[in-house]
Coordinates of N, CA and C in Angstrom, one line a residue:
D1 N -25.9 -25.8 -68.7 CA -26.2 -26.6 -67.5 C -25.1 -26.4 -66.5
L2 N -25.1 -25.2 -65.8 CA -24.0 -24.8 -65.0 C -23.8 -25.7 -63.7
N3 N -24.9 -26.3 -63.2 CA -24.7 -27.2 -62.0 C -24.7 -28.6 -62.4
S4 N -24.7 -29.0 -63.7 CA -24.6 -30.3 -64.1 C -25.7 -31.3 -63.6
D5 N -26.9 -30.7 -63.5 CA -28.0 -31.6 -63.0 C -28.8 -32.2 -64.2
G6 N -28.4 -31.9 -65.4 CA -29.1 -32.5 -66.6 C -30.2 -31.6 -67.1
V7 N -30.5 -30.5 -66.4 CA -31.6 -29.6 -66.8 C -31.1 -28.2 -66.9
I8 N -31.6 -27.5 -68.0 CA -31.3 -26.1 -68.1 C -32.5 -25.3 -67.7
N9 N -32.4 -24.5 -66.6 CA -33.6 -23.7 -66.2 C -33.1 -22.5 -65.5
V10 N -34.0 -21.9 -64.7 CA -33.7 -20.6 -64.1 C -32.5 -20.6 -63.1
L11 N -32.3 -21.8 -62.5 CA -31.2 -21.9 -61.5 C -29.9 -21.7 -62.2
D12 N -29.7 -22.2 -63.5 CA -28.5 -22.0 -64.2 C -28.2 -20.5 -64.5
I13 N -29.3 -19.7 -64.7 CA -29.2 -18.3 -65.0 C -28.7 -17.6 -63.7
V14 N -29.3 -18.0 -62.6 CA -28.9 -17.4 -61.3 C -27.4 -17.7 -61.0
L15 N -27.0 -18.9 -61.2 CA -25.6 -19.3 -61.0 C -24.7 -18.5 -61.8
I16 N -25.1 -18.2 -63.1 CA -24.2 -17.3 -63.9 C -24.2 -15.9 -63.4
V17 N -25.3 -15.4 -62.9 CA -25.3 -14.1 -62.3 C -24.4 -14.0 -61.1
N18 N -24.3 -15.1 -60.3 CA -23.5 -15.1 -59.1 C -22.0 -15.2 -59.4
I19 N -21.7 -15.5 -60.7 CA -20.2 -15.4 -61.0 C -19.8 -14.0 -61.0
V20 N -20.7 -13.1 -61.4 CA -20.4 -11.6 -61.4 C -20.8 -11.0 -60.1
L21 N -21.9 -11.3 -59.5 CA -22.4 -10.7 -58.3 C -22.2 -11.8 -57.2
E22 N -21.9 -11.3 -56.0 CA -21.7 -12.2 -54.9 C -23.1 -12.7 -54.4
P23 N -23.2 -14.0 -54.1 CA -24.5 -14.6 -53.6 C -24.9 -13.8 -52.3
R24 N -26.2 -13.8 -52.1 CA -26.8 -13.1 -51.0 C -26.6 -13.9 -49.7
L25 N -26.4 -13.1 -48.6 CA -26.2 -13.8 -47.3 C -27.5 -14.2 -46.7
N26 N -28.6 -13.6 -47.0 CA -29.9 -13.9 -46.3 C -30.8 -14.6 -47.3
D27 N -30.3 -15.7 -47.9 CA -31.0 -16.5 -48.9 C -32.3 -17.1 -48.2
A28 N -33.4 -17.1 -49.0 CA -34.6 -17.8 -48.6 C -34.4 -19.3 -48.6
S29 N -35.1 -20.0 -47.7 CA -35.1 -21.4 -47.7 C -36.4 -22.0 -48.1
E30 N -37.4 -21.1 -48.1 CA -38.8 -21.5 -48.5 C -39.5 -20.3 -49.1
A31 N -40.5 -20.6 -49.9 CA -41.3 -19.5 -50.5 C -42.8 -19.9 -50.5
S32 N -43.6 -18.9 -50.7 CA -45.1 -19.1 -50.8 C -45.6 -18.3 -51.9
I33 N -46.7 -18.8 -52.5 CA -47.3 -18.1 -53.6 C -48.7 -17.6 -53.2
R34 N -49.1 -16.4 -53.6 CA -50.4 -16.0 -53.4 C -51.0 -15.4 -54.7
I35 N -52.2 -15.8 -55.1 CA -52.9 -15.3 -56.3 C -54.1 -14.6 -55.8
G36 N -54.1 -13.3 -55.9 CA -55.2 -12.4 -55.5 C -56.1 -12.0 -56.6
D37 N -56.8 -11.0 -56.4 CA -57.7 -10.4 -57.4 C -57.0 -9.5 -58.3
G38 N -56.4 -10.2 -59.4 CA -55.7 -9.5 -60.4 C -54.2 -9.4 -60.2
Y39 N -53.6 -10.1 -59.2 CA -52.2 -10.1 -59.0 C -51.7 -11.4 -58.5
M40 N -50.4 -11.7 -58.7 CA -49.7 -12.9 -58.2 C -48.5 -12.4 -57.5
S41 N -48.2 -13.0 -56.3 CA -47.0 -12.6 -55.6 C -46.3 -13.9 -55.2
V42 N -44.9 -13.8 -55.0 CA -44.1 -14.8 -54.5 C -43.2 -14.2 -53.4
S43 N -43.4 -14.7 -52.2 CA -42.6 -14.2 -51.0 C -41.9 -15.3 -50.4
G44 N -40.7 -15.0 -49.7 CA -39.9 -16.0 -49.1 C -39.5 -15.5 -47.7
N45 N -38.8 -16.4 -47.0 CA -38.3 -16.0 -45.7 C -36.9 -15.5 -45.8
G46 N -36.5 -15.0 -46.9 CA -35.2 -14.4 -47.2 C -35.2 -14.0 -48.7
F47 N -34.0 -13.9 -49.2 CA -33.9 -13.4 -50.6 C -34.2 -14.5 -51.6
I48 N -35.0 -14.1 -52.6 CA -35.3 -15.0 -53.7 C -34.5 -14.5 -55.0
S49 N -33.8 -15.4 -55.6 CA -33.0 -15.0 -56.7 C -33.6 -15.2 -58.1
G50 N -34.4 -16.2 -58.2 CA -35.0 -16.5 -59.5 C -36.4 -17.2 -59.4
I51 N -37.2 -16.9 -60.4 CA -38.5 -17.5 -60.6 C -38.7 -18.0 -62.0
Q52 N -39.1 -19.2 -62.2 CA -39.5 -19.7 -63.5 C -40.9 -20.4 -63.4
M53 N -41.8 -20.0 -64.2 CA -43.1 -20.6 -64.1 C -43.8 -20.7 -65.5
T54 N -44.6 -21.8 -65.6 CA -45.4 -22.0 -66.8 C -46.9 -21.9 -66.4
I55 N -47.6 -21.1 -67.2 CA -49.1 -20.9 -66.9 C -49.8 -21.2 -68.2
S56 N -51.0 -21.8 -68.0 CA -51.9 -22.0 -69.2 C -53.1 -21.1 -69.0
H57 N -53.6 -20.6 -70.1 CA -54.7 -19.6 -70.1 C -55.4 -19.6 -71.4
S58 N -56.5 -18.8 -71.4 CA -57.3 -18.6 -72.6 C -56.7 -17.5 -73.5
E59 N -57.2 -17.4 -74.7 CA -56.6 -16.4 -75.6 C -56.9 -15.0 -75.2
D60 N -57.9 -14.7 -74.4 CA -58.2 -13.4 -74.0 C -57.6 -13.0 -72.7
F61 N -56.7 -13.9 -72.1 CA -56.0 -13.6 -70.9 C -54.9 -12.5 -71.2
T62 N -54.9 -11.5 -70.3 CA -53.8 -10.5 -70.5 C -53.1 -10.3 -69.1
F63 N -51.8 -10.0 -69.2 CA -51.0 -9.9 -68.0 C -49.8 -9.0 -68.2
E64 N -49.2 -8.5 -67.2 CA -47.9 -7.8 -67.2 C -47.1 -8.4 -66.0
I65 N -45.8 -8.6 -66.3 CA -44.9 -9.1 -65.3 C -44.1 -7.9 -64.8
T66 N -43.5 -8.0 -63.6 CA -42.8 -6.9 -63.0 C -41.6 -6.5 -63.8
D67 N -41.3 -5.2 -63.8 CA -40.1 -4.7 -64.3 C -39.1 -4.3 -63.2
Q68 N -39.5 -4.6 -62.0 CA -38.6 -4.3 -60.9 C -37.7 -5.6 -60.6
S69 N -36.8 -5.8 -61.5 CA -36.0 -7.0 -61.4 C -34.8 -6.8 -62.4
M70 N -33.8 -7.7 -62.3 CA -32.7 -7.6 -63.2 C -33.1 -8.0 -64.6
V71 N -33.9 -9.1 -64.6 CA -34.4 -9.7 -65.9 C -35.8 -10.1 -65.6
S72 N -36.8 -9.8 -66.6 CA -38.1 -10.3 -66.5 C -38.6 -10.4 -68.0
D73 N -38.9 -11.7 -68.4 CA -39.3 -11.9 -69.8 C -40.2 -13.1 -69.8
F74 N -40.9 -13.2 -71.0 CA -41.8 -14.4 -71.2 C -41.9 -14.7 -72.6
V75 N -42.3 -15.9 -72.9 CA -42.6 -16.4 -74.3 C -44.0 -17.1 -74.2
T76 N -44.9 -16.8 -75.1 CA -46.2 -17.4 -75.2 C -46.3 -18.2 -76.5
K77 N -46.7 -19.5 -76.4 CA -46.9 -20.3 -77.5 C -48.3 -20.9 -77.3
E78 N -49.2 -20.5 -78.2 CA -50.6 -20.9 -78.1 C -51.1 -20.4 -76.8
N79 N -51.6 -21.4 -75.9 CA -52.2 -21.0 -74.6 C -51.2 -21.3 -73.4
L80 N -49.9 -21.4 -73.7 CA -49.0 -21.7 -72.7 C -48.0 -20.5 -72.7
T81 N -47.7 -20.0 -71.5 CA -46.7 -18.9 -71.3 C -45.6 -19.3 -70.3
E82 N -44.4 -19.2 -70.7 CA -43.2 -19.4 -69.9 C -42.6 -18.1 -69.4
I83 N -42.5 -17.9 -68.1 CA -42.0 -16.7 -67.5 C -40.8 -16.9 -66.7
I84 N -39.8 -16.0 -66.9 CA -38.6 -16.0 -66.1 C -38.3 -14.7 -65.5
I85 N -38.0 -14.6 -64.2 CA -37.7 -13.4 -63.5 C -36.5 -13.6 -62.6
I86 N -35.5 -12.7 -62.8 CA -34.2 -12.9 -62.1 C -34.0 -11.7 -61.2
L87 N -33.7 -11.9 -59.9 CA -33.5 -10.9 -58.9 C -34.7 -10.0 -58.7
P88 N -35.9 -10.5 -58.4 CA -37.0 -9.6 -58.2 C -36.8 -8.7 -57.0
E89 N -37.3 -7.5 -57.2 CA -37.1 -6.5 -56.1 C -38.4 -6.4 -55.2
E90 N -39.5 -7.0 -55.6 CA -40.8 -6.9 -54.9 C -41.5 -8.3 -55.0
D91 N -42.4 -8.5 -54.0 CA -43.1 -9.8 -54.0 C -44.1 -9.9 -55.2
Q92 N -44.8 -8.8 -55.6 CA -45.7 -8.9 -56.6 C -45.0 -9.1 -58.0
I93 N -45.2 -10.2 -58.6 CA -44.5 -10.5 -59.9 C -45.3 -10.4 -61.1
M94 N -46.7 -10.3 -61.0 CA -47.5 -10.3 -62.1 C -48.9 -9.7 -61.8
S95 N -49.4 -8.9 -62.7 CA -50.8 -8.4 -62.6 C -51.5 -9.0 -63.9
F96 N -52.8 -9.3 -63.8 CA -53.5 -10.0 -64.9 C -55.0 -9.7 -64.9
E97 N -55.6 -10.0 -66.0 CA -57.0 -10.0 -66.1 C -57.4 -11.3 -66.8
G98 N -58.4 -12.0 -66.2 CA -58.8 -13.3 -66.8 C -58.4 -14.4 -65.8
D99 N -58.5 -15.6 -66.3 CA -58.2 -16.8 -65.5 C -57.0 -17.5 -66.1
F100 N -56.2 -18.1 -65.2 CA -55.0 -18.9 -65.7 C -54.8 -20.1 -64.7
Q101 N -54.1 -21.0 -65.1 CA -53.7 -22.2 -64.3 C -52.2 -22.2 -64.2
L102 N -51.7 -22.3 -63.0 CA -50.3 -22.5 -62.7 C -49.9 -23.9 -62.9
E103 N -49.1 -24.2 -64.0 CA -48.8 -25.5 -64.4 C -47.5 -26.0 -63.7
Q104 N -46.5 -25.0 -63.6 CA -45.3 -25.4 -63.0 C -44.6 -24.1 -62.5
I105 N -43.9 -24.2 -61.3 CA -43.1 -23.1 -60.9 C -41.8 -23.6 -60.2
I106 N -40.8 -22.9 -60.4 CA -39.5 -23.1 -59.8 C -39.0 -21.8 -59.1
V107 N -38.7 -21.9 -57.8 CA -38.2 -20.7 -57.1 C -36.9 -21.0 -56.6
T108 N -35.9 -20.2 -56.7 CA -34.5 -20.4 -56.3 C -34.0 -19.3 -55.3
N109 N -33.1 -19.7 -54.5 CA -32.3 -18.7 -53.8 C -31.0 -18.6 -54.6
S110 N -29.9 -18.2 -54.0 CA -28.6 -18.0 -54.8 C -28.0 -19.2 -55.3
Y111 N -28.4 -20.4 -54.8 CA -27.6 -21.6 -55.2 C -28.4 -22.8 -55.4
T112 N -29.7 -22.8 -55.0 CA -30.5 -24.1 -55.2 C -32.0 -23.7 -55.3
E113 N -32.8 -24.7 -55.8 CA -34.2 -24.6 -55.8 C -34.7 -24.7 -54.3
I114 N -35.8 -24.0 -54.0 CA -36.3 -24.0 -52.6 C -37.8 -24.5 -52.6
D115 N -38.2 -25.0 -51.5 CA -39.5 -25.5 -51.3 C -40.5 -24.3 -51.5
T116 N -41.6 -24.6 -52.2 CA -42.5 -23.5 -52.6 C -43.9 -24.0 -52.2
A117 N -44.6 -23.3 -51.4 CA -46.0 -23.6 -51.0 C -47.0 -23.0 -52.0
L118 N -47.7 -23.9 -52.7 CA -48.7 -23.4 -53.6 C -49.9 -22.9 -52.9
P119 N -50.7 -22.0 -53.5 CA -51.8 -21.4 -52.8 C -52.9 -22.4 -52.6
S120 N -53.5 -22.5 -51.4 CA -54.7 -23.3 -51.2 C -55.9 -22.6 -51.8
D121 N -57.0 -23.4 -52.0 CA -58.2 -22.8 -52.6 C -58.8 -21.7 -51.7
I122 N -58.6 -21.8 -50.4 CA -59.2 -20.9 -49.4 C -58.2 -20.6 -48.3
E123 N -58.2 -19.3 -47.9 CA -57.4 -18.9 -46.8 C -58.3 -18.1 -45.8
L124 N -58.2 -18.4 -44.6 CA -59.0 -17.7 -43.6 C -58.2 -16.8 -42.8
G125 N -58.4 -15.5 -42.9 CA -57.7 -14.5 -42.2 C -58.0 -14.4 -40.7
K126 N -57.1 -13.8 -39.9 CA -57.3 -13.8 -38.5 C -58.5 -12.9 -38.2
A127 N -59.4 -13.4 -37.3 CA -60.5 -12.6 -36.8 C -60.0 -11.3 -36.1
Y128 N -60.7 -10.2 -36.3 CA -60.4 -9.0 -35.6 C -61.7 -8.3 -35.2
P129 N -61.8 -7.8 -33.9 CA -60.9 -8.2 -32.8 C -61.1 -9.6 -32.3
N130 N -60.1 -10.1 -31.6 CA -60.2 -11.4 -31.0 C -59.3 -11.5 -29.8
P131 N -59.8 -11.5 -28.6 CA -61.2 -11.7 -28.2 C -62.1 -10.5 -28.6
F132 N -63.4 -10.7 -28.6 CA -64.3 -9.7 -29.1 C -65.6 -9.6 -28.3
N133 N -66.3 -8.5 -28.4 CA -67.6 -8.3 -27.7 C -68.4 -7.2 -28.4
P134 N -69.5 -7.5 -29.1 CA -70.0 -8.9 -29.5 C -69.7 -9.2 -30.9
V135 N -69.0 -8.3 -31.7 CA -68.9 -8.4 -33.1 C -67.4 -8.6 -33.5
T136 N -67.2 -9.5 -34.4 CA -65.8 -9.7 -35.0 C -65.9 -9.9 -36.5
S137 N -64.9 -9.6 -37.2 CA -64.8 -9.8 -38.6 C -63.6 -10.6 -39.0
L138 N -63.7 -11.3 -40.1 CA -62.6 -12.0 -40.7 C -62.7 -12.1 -42.2
D139 N -61.5 -12.1 -42.8 CA -61.4 -12.2 -44.3 C -61.3 -13.6 -44.8
V140 N -62.0 -13.9 -45.8 CA -61.9 -15.2 -46.5 C -61.3 -14.9 -47.9
Y141 N -60.2 -15.5 -48.2 CA -59.6 -15.3 -49.5 C -59.6 -16.5 -50.4
L142 N -60.1 -16.4 -51.6 CA -60.2 -17.5 -52.6 C -59.3 -17.3 -53.7
N143 N -58.5 -18.3 -54.2 CA -57.7 -18.1 -55.3 C -58.4 -18.5 -56.6
Q144 N -59.6 -19.0 -56.5 CA -60.5 -19.3 -57.7 C -61.9 -19.2 -57.3
N145 N -62.8 -19.1 -58.2 CA -64.3 -19.1 -57.9 C -64.6 -20.5 -57.3
S146 N -65.4 -20.5 -56.2 CA -65.6 -21.7 -55.5 C -66.8 -21.6 -54.6
Y147 N -67.4 -22.7 -54.3 CA -68.4 -22.8 -53.2 C -67.7 -22.7 -51.9
V148 N -68.3 -21.9 -51.0 CA -67.7 -21.6 -49.7 C -68.7 -21.8 -48.6
S149 N -68.3 -22.5 -47.5 CA -69.2 -22.5 -46.3 C -68.3 -22.1 -45.2
V150 N -68.8 -21.1 -44.4 CA -68.1 -20.6 -43.2 C -69.1 -20.7 -42.0
V151 N -68.8 -21.6 -41.1 CA -69.7 -21.9 -40.0 C -69.0 -21.7 -38.6
V152 N -69.7 -21.2 -37.7 CA -69.2 -21.1 -36.3 C -69.7 -22.2 -35.5
Y153 N -68.8 -22.9 -34.7 CA -69.1 -24.0 -33.8 C -68.8 -23.6 -32.4
D154 N -69.6 -24.1 -31.4 CA -69.2 -23.9 -30.0 C -68.2 -24.9 -29.6
I155 N -67.9 -24.9 -28.3 CA -66.8 -25.7 -27.8 C -67.2 -27.2 -27.8
R156 N -68.6 -27.5 -27.8 CA -69.0 -28.9 -27.9 C -69.1 -29.4 -29.3
G157 N -68.8 -28.6 -30.3 CA -68.8 -29.0 -31.7 C -70.1 -28.8 -32.4
Y158 N -71.1 -28.1 -31.7 CA -72.4 -27.8 -32.4 C -72.3 -26.6 -33.2
A159 N -72.8 -26.6 -34.5 CA -72.9 -25.4 -35.3 C -73.9 -24.4 -34.7
V160 N -73.4 -23.2 -34.5 CA -74.3 -22.2 -33.9 C -74.6 -21.1 -34.8
S161 N -73.9 -20.9 -35.9 CA -74.1 -19.8 -36.8 C -73.4 -20.1 -38.1
T162 N -74.2 -19.8 -39.2 CA -73.6 -19.9 -40.6 C -73.4 -18.5 -41.1
L163 N -72.1 -18.2 -41.4 CA -71.8 -16.9 -41.9 C -72.0 -16.8 -43.4
I164 N -71.7 -17.9 -44.1 CA -72.0 -17.9 -45.5 C -72.0 -19.3 -46.0
S165 N -72.9 -19.6 -47.0 CA -72.9 -20.9 -47.6 C -73.4 -20.6 -49.1
D166 N -72.4 -20.3 -49.9 CA -72.7 -19.9 -51.3 C -71.5 -19.9 -52.2
N167 N -71.7 -19.7 -53.5 CA -70.6 -19.6 -54.4 C -70.1 -18.2 -54.4
L168 N -68.8 -18.1 -54.3 CA -68.1 -16.8 -54.3 C -67.1 -16.7 -55.4
D169 N -66.8 -15.5 -55.8 CA -65.8 -15.2 -56.8 C -64.4 -15.2 -56.2
R170 N -63.4 -15.4 -57.0 CA -62.0 -15.3 -56.5 C -61.8 -14.0 -55.9
G171 N -60.9 -13.9 -54.9 CA -60.6 -12.7 -54.2 C -60.9 -12.7 -52.8
M172 N -60.9 -11.5 -52.2 CA -61.1 -11.3 -50.7 C -62.5 -11.0 -50.4
H173 N -63.0 -11.6 -49.4 CA -64.4 -11.4 -48.9 C -64.3 -11.2 -47.4
T174 N -65.0 -10.2 -46.9 CA -65.0 -9.9 -45.4 C -66.3 -10.4 -44.8
L175 N -66.3 -11.2 -43.8 CA -67.5 -11.7 -43.1 C -67.5 -11.2 -41.7
T176 N -68.7 -11.0 -41.2 CA -68.8 -10.4 -39.8 C -69.8 -11.3 -39.0
W177 N -69.4 -11.6 -37.7 CA -70.3 -12.4 -36.9 C -70.7 -11.5 -35.7
D178 N -72.0 -11.3 -35.5 CA -72.6 -10.6 -34.4 C -73.0 -11.6 -33.4
A179 N -72.3 -11.8 -32.3 CA -72.6 -12.8 -31.3 C -73.4 -12.3 -30.1
S180 N -74.2 -11.3 -30.4 CA -75.0 -10.6 -29.3 C -75.8 -11.7 -28.5
G181 N -76.3 -12.6 -29.2 CA -77.2 -13.6 -28.6 C -76.6 -14.9 -28.1
F182 N -75.2 -14.8 -28.0 CA -74.5 -16.0 -27.6 C -73.7 -15.8 -26.3
P183 N -73.5 -16.8 -25.5 CA -72.8 -16.6 -24.2 C -71.3 -16.5 -24.4
S184 N -70.6 -15.9 -23.5 CA -69.1 -15.9 -23.5 C -68.5 -17.3 -23.6
G185 N -67.4 -17.4 -24.3 CA -66.7 -18.7 -24.4 C -65.9 -18.7 -25.6
I186 N -65.4 -19.9 -25.9 CA -64.5 -20.2 -27.0 C -65.4 -20.8 -28.1
Y187 N -65.2 -20.3 -29.3 CA -65.9 -20.8 -30.5 C -64.8 -21.1 -31.6
F188 N -65.2 -21.8 -32.6 CA -64.4 -22.2 -33.7 C -65.0 -21.8 -35.0
V189 N -64.3 -21.2 -35.9 CA -64.8 -20.8 -37.2 C -64.2 -21.8 -38.2
K190 N -65.0 -22.5 -39.0 CA -64.6 -23.4 -40.0 C -65.0 -22.9 -41.4
A191 N -63.9 -22.7 -42.2 CA -64.1 -22.3 -43.6 C -63.8 -23.4 -44.5
E192 N -64.7 -23.7 -45.4 CA -64.6 -24.9 -46.3 C -64.9 -24.5 -47.7
S193 N -64.0 -24.9 -48.6 CA -64.2 -24.7 -50.1 C -64.4 -26.1 -50.7
N194 N -64.3 -26.1 -52.0 CA -64.5 -27.4 -52.7 C -63.5 -28.4 -52.3
S195 N -62.2 -28.0 -51.9 CA -61.2 -29.0 -51.7 C -60.3 -28.6 -50.5
N196 N -60.6 -27.5 -49.8 CA -59.8 -27.2 -48.6 C -60.6 -26.8 -47.4
V197 N -60.0 -27.0 -46.2 CA -60.7 -26.6 -45.0 C -59.7 -25.9 -44.1
E198 N -60.2 -24.7 -43.5 CA -59.3 -24.0 -42.5 C -60.2 -23.7 -41.3
T199 N -59.6 -23.7 -40.1 CA -60.3 -23.4 -38.9 C -59.6 -22.4 -38.1
Q200 N -60.3 -21.7 -37.2 CA -59.7 -20.7 -36.3 C -60.5 -20.6 -35.0
K201 N -59.8 -20.5 -33.9 CA -60.4 -20.3 -32.6 C -60.6 -18.8 -32.3
I202 N -61.8 -18.5 -31.9 CA -62.1 -17.1 -31.5 C -62.7 -17.1 -30.1
T203 N -62.6 -16.0 -29.4 CA -63.1 -16.0 -28.0 C -64.0 -14.8 -27.8
L204 N -65.2 -15.1 -27.3 CA -66.2 -14.1 -27.0 C -66.2 -13.8 -25.5
L205 N -65.9 -12.5 -25.2 CA -65.9 -12.0 -23.8 C -66.9 -10.9 -23.6
K206 N -67.9 -11.2 -22.7 CA -68.9 -10.2 -22.4 C -68.7 -9.7 -21.0

C-alpha cells in the first residue's frame, strides 16, 4: 500500500514503477472507455499509466489482452476475471468473443486515479456530409444488443422521418437519410436506446 490509502490496487504498482522510471509529464486527467464489436479500448487526454478492471462473463467467453505494455496479466475465478495492465502503449486493451459485463474499472495516471467515462448504451456519430444536399449518413454505435429508435425532427419539433425503429446487435450501424422531399432548413436527429438518448443538429441546403 505505497500511498497509504488502505487499498492495494493498480495505483500502488504504478507508484512502484515510478520509483524506477520518471513520472510522465503529459499525464491524463480523464479517460473514456469504448466497447466495440470484439474489442475494448481505453483512451485519455494524456498518458495512462495503469488499468485494473473486473469483468463478469459466461464460461464460453474468450478474450486476449494487449501485450503492448510493460505488464498485462489476468486471473479468472469461475465467471469473474481480474485484469491489470501497466503502461499500455495503445488504446485497444482487449479483444474478445462473447458477452461480458464491466463490473469495476480503475484507470490511473502516474500518481492518482482519474475520472473515467463509462460507455453509454448508444453513441451517435457525426452526420456526413453536414450541411448536406440531399443525402447524409451517420453511424450509430451500440455497446450491447438493444432496441434503437432514430428519428429526424424539424425545427418545430415534428417527427418527419424514422430512420430505424428496431432491435439491433452490438456494434456499428450506418444509417442514411435521403431528404429529397424535404425543404432546406435545420433538422434534429434523435437516437434513443433502452436507457440513453443522443441528439444532433443537421442542416439541409438545397
